Coordinates of C-alpha atoms and ligand atoms in Angstrom, one line a residue:
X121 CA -7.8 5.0 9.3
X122 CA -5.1 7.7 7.7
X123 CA -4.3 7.5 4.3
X124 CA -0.8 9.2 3.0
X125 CA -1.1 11.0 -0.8
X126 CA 1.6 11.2 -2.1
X127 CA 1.9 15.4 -2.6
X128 CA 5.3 15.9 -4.6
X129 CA 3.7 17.2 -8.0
X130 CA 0.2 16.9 -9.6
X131 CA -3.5 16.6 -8.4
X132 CA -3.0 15.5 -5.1
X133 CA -5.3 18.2 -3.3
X134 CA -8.2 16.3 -4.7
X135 CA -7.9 13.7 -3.6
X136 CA -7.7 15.1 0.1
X137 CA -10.7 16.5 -1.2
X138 CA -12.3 13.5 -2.1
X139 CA -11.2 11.5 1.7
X140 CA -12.8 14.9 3.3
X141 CA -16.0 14.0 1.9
X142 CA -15.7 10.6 3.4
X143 CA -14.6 11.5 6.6
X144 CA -11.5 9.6 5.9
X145 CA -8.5 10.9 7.9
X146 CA -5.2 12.0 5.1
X147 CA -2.0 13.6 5.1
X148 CA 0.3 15.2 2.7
X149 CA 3.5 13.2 2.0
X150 CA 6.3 15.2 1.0
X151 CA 9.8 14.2 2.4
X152 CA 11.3 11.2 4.1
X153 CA 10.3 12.1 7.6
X154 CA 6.3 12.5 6.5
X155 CA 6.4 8.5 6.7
X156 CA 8.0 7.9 9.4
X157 CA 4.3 7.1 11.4
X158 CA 1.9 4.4 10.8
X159 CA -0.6 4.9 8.0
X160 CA -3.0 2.7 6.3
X161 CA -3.0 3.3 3.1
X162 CA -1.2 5.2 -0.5
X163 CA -2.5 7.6 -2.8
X164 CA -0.3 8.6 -5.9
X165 CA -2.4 11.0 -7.8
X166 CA -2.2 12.1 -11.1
X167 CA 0.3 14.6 -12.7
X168 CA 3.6 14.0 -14.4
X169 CA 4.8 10.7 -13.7
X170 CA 8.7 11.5 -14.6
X171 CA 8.8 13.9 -12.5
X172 CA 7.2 12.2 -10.0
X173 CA 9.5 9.1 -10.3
X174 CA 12.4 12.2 -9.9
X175 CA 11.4 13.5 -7.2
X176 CA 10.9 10.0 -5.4
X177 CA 14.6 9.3 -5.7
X178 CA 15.8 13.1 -4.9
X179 CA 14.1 13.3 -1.5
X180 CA 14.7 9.4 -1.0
X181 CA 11.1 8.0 -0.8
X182 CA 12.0 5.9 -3.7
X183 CA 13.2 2.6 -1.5
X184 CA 10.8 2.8 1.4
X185 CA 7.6 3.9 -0.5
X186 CA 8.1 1.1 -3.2
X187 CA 9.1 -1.5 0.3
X188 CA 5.7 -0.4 1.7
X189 CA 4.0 -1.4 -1.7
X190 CA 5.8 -4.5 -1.9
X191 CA 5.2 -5.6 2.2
X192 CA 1.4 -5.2 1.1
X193 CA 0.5 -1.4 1.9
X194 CA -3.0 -0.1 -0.2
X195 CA -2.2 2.0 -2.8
X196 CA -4.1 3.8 -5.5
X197 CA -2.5 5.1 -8.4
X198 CA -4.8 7.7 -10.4
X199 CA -3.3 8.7 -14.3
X200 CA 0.4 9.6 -13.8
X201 CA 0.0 7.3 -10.3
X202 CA -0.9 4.0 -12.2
X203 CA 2.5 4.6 -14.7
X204 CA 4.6 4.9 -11.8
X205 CA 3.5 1.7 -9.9
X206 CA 3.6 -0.1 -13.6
X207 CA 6.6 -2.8 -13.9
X208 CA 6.6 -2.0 -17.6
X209 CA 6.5 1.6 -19.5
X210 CA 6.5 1.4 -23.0
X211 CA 9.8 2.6 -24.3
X212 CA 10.4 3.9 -20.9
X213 CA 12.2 3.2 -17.6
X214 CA 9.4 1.8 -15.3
X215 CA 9.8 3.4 -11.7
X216 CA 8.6 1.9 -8.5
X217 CA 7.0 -1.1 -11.2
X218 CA 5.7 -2.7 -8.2
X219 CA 2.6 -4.2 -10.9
X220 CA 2.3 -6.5 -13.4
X221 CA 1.1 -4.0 -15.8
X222 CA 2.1 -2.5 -19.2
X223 CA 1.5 1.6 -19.8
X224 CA 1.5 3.5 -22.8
X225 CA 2.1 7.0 -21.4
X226 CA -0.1 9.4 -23.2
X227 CA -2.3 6.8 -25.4
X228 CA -5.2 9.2 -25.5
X229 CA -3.4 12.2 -25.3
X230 CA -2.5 12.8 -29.0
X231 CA -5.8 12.8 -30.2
X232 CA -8.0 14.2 -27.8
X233 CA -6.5 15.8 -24.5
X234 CA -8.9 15.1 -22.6
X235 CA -12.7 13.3 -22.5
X236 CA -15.0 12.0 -20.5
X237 CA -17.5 8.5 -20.0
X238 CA -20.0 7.0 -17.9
X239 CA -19.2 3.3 -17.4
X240 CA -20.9 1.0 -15.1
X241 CA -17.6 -0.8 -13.1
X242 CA -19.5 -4.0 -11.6
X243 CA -16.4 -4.2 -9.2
X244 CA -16.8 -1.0 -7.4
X245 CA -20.6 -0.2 -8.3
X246 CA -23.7 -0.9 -10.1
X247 CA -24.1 3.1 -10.7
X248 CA -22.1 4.8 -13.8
X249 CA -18.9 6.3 -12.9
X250 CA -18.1 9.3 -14.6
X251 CA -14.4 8.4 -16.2
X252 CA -11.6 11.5 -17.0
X253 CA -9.0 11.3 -18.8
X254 CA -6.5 13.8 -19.3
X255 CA -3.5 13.1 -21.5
X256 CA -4.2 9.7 -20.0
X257 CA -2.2 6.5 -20.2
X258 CA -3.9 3.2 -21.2
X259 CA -3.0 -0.3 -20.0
X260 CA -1.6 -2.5 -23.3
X261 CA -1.2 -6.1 -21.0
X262 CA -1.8 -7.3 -17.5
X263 CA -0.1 -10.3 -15.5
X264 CA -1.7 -13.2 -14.5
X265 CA -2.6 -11.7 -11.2
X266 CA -4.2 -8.5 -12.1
X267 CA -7.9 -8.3 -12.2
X268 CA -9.4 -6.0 -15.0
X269 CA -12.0 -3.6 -13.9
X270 CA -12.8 -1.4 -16.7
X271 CA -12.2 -1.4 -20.4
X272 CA -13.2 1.1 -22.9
X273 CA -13.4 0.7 -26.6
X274 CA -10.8 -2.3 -25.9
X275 CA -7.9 -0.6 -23.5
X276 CA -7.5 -1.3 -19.9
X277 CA -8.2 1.7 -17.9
X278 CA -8.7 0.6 -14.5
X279 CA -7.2 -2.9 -12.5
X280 CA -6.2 -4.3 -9.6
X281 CA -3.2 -6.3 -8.2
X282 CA -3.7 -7.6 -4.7
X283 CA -3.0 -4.0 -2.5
X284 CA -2.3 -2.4 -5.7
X285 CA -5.5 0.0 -7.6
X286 CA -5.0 1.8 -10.4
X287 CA -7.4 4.1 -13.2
X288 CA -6.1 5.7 -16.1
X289 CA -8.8 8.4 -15.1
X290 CA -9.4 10.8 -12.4
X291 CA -12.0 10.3 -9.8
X292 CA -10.5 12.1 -7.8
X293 CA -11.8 15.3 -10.2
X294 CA -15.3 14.1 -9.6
X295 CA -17.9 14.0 -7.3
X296 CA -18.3 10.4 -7.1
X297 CA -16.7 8.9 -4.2
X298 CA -17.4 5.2 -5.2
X299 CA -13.6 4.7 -6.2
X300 CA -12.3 5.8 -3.0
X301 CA -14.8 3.7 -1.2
X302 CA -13.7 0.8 -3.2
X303 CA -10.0 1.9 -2.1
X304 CA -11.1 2.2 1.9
X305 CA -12.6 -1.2 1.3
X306 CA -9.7 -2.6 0.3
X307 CA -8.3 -1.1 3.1
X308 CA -10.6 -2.2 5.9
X309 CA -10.3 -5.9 4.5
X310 CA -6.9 -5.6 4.8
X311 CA -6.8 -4.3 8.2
X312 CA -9.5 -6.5 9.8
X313 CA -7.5 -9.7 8.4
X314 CA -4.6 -8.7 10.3
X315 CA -6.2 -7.6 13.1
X316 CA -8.0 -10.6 13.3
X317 CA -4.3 -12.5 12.6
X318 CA -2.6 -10.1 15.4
X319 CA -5.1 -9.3 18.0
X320 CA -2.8 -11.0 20.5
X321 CA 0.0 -10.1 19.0
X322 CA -0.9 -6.7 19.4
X323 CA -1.4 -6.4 22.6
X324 CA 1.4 -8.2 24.2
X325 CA 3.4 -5.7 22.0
X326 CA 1.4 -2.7 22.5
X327 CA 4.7 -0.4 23.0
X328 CA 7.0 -2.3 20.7
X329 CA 7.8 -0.5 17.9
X330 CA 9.6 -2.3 14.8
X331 CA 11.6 -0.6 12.4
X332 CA 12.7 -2.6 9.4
X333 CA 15.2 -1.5 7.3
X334 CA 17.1 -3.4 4.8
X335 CA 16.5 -6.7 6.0
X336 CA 17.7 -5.7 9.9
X337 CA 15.6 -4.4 12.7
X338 CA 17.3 -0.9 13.5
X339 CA 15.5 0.0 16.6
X340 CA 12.6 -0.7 19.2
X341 CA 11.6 -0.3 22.3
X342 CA 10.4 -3.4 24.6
X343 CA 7.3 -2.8 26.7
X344 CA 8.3 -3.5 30.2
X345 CA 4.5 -4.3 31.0
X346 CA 5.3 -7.4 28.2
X347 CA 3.8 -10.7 29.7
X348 CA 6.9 -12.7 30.1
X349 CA 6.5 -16.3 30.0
X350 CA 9.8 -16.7 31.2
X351 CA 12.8 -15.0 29.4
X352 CA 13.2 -18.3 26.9
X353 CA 13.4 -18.2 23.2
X354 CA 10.9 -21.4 22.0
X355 CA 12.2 -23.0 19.5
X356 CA 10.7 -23.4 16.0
X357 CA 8.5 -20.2 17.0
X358 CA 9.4 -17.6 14.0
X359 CA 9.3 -19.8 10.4
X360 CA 12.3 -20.7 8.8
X361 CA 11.4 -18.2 5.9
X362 CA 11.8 -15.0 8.3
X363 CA 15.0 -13.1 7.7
X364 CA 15.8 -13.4 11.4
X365 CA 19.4 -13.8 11.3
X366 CA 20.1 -10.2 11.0
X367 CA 17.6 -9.3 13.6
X368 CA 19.5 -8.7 17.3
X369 CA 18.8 -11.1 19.6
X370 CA 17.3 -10.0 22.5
X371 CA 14.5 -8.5 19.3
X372 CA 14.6 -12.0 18.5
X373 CA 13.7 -13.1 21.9
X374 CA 11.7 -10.0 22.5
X375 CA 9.5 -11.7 19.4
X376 CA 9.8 -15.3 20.6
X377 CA 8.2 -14.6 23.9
X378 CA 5.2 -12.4 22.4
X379 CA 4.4 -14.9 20.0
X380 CA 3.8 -17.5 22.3
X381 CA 2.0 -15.2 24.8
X382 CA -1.4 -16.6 23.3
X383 CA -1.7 -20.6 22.2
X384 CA -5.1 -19.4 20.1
X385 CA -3.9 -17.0 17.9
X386 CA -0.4 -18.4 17.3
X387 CA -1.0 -21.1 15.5
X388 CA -2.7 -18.3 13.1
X389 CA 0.2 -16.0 12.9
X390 CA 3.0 -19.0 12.2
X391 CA 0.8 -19.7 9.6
X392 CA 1.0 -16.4 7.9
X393 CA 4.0 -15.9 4.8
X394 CA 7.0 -13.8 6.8
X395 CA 6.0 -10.9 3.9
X396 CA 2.6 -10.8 6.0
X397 CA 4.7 -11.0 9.0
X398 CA 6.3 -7.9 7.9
X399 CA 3.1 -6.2 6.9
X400 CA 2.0 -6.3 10.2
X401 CA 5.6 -5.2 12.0
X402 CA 5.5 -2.3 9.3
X403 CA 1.8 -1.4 9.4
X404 CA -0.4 -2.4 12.6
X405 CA -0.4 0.7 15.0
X406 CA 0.4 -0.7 17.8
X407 CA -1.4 0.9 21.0
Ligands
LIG531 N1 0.6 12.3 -19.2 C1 0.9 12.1 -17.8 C2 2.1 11.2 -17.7 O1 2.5 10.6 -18.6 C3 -0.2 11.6 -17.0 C4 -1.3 12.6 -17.0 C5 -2.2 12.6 -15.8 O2 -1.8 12.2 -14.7 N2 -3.3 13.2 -15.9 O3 2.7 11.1 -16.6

């Protein structure tokens, strides 16, 4: 597992800290070219959010980042981290506002800069967690889909959207690792559905390499090992709902004729939502 934090401003070394002490595998992600290889998961740490959201657009990690979060890539979003994933900013422009979540940017900061509280979250563990907040946001309302996992004295501090985590606090400034767990939970669930979905998949396209961009497949490279079942497209193979109009066709075929390499976990993977699809050409490491 390798988890990119997001390292443009902010608090970002601790949380590299925090994955050391787990053994988890992390890089720093800085520029364009720092995503370009498979990873399993996001962290955007605390810090300044607006310049965070600036710097996303100025070195152009504002489309694919938020395209990751929105195909179904883990994230975690600590403090500044949860305002930039939030849809809505109160009295602000929101800025990747991949979830369903309202933010009050600096709701504790006027009165006290920063505090700290043990709170027992169920969710993630039956021990306290020490929660810090520093000039922290708080969450006013929450979509329909969003699961609440910690409120103090009335505010939303910490949630959940499907890949999408978010505190208004800093675990990542303590030494309790039971948030990042939580996060490389979410992560292996994640995983171990699709790798259960894809395990033919996988292998029949162990060299070929997807990249998606704007709704075409720019590039790959076909395994010549590939188990051919004869060079035919079969019809009725990719659901209607993929966007494979723009793809190129010999992709398309290239597709076709890996799907139906294996009758016992096709029916599995037509049955997956083309977004899932995606997830898995975007995120599976194929090898
Ligand atoms: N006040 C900061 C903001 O609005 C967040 C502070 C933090 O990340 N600790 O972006």
């Amino acid at each position: 597992m390798k988890i990119g934090i997001l390292a443009l401003q902010g608090a970002f070394i601790e949380h590299k800290h925090s994955l050391d002490a787990l053994g988890v595998e992390s890089f720093e992600i800085r520029q364009k070219k720092d995503i370009e290889k498979p990873f399993d998961g996001l962290i955007i740490p605390g810090g300044e959010s607006t310049v965070i959201g600036k710097l996303l657009h100025k070195l152009d990690l504002y489309e694919p980042i938020k395209n990751m979060i929105e195909n179904g890539m883990p994230v975690f979003g600590t403090c500044a981290g949860l305002i930039v994933l939030a849809k809505n900013i109160e009295g602000e422009q929101a800025h990747i506002g991949t979830m369903d979540i309202t933010v009050r940017r600096n709701a504790y900061g006027k009165q006290i800069d920063s505090f700290s509280e043990e709170v027992v979250i169920p969710e993630v563990s039956d021990k306290p967690f020490p929660l810090v907040f520093i000039r922290a946001p708080w969450i006013d309302c929450v979509g329909d889909n969003v699961k609440i996992l910690c409120k103090l004295n009335g505010h939303t501090v910490a949630a959940r959207e499907n890949n999408m985590l978010v505190t208004s606090f800093h675990p990542e400034l303590t030494k309790n690792l039971d948030f990042h767990k939580y996060f490389i939970n979410m992560i292996k669930q994640k995983k171990s559905r699709y790798t259960d979905h894809v395990s033919g998949f996988s292998y029949a396209v162990s060299s070929y390499i997807l990249i998606f961009s704007s709704g075409t497949i720019a590039g790959s490279h076909f395994s010549n090992s590939l188990p051919l079942p004869g060079n035919k497209p079969v019809d009725g193979y990719i659901p209607d709902k993929l966007p494979v109009l723009s793809f190129q066709h010999r992709y398309v075929r290239s597709l076709h004729t890996a799907k139906s390499y294996h009758h016992l976990w096709r029916k599995r993977f037509l049955s997956l939502h083309y977004q899932e699809v995606l997830n898995i050409l975007l995120h599976v490491p194929f090898q």
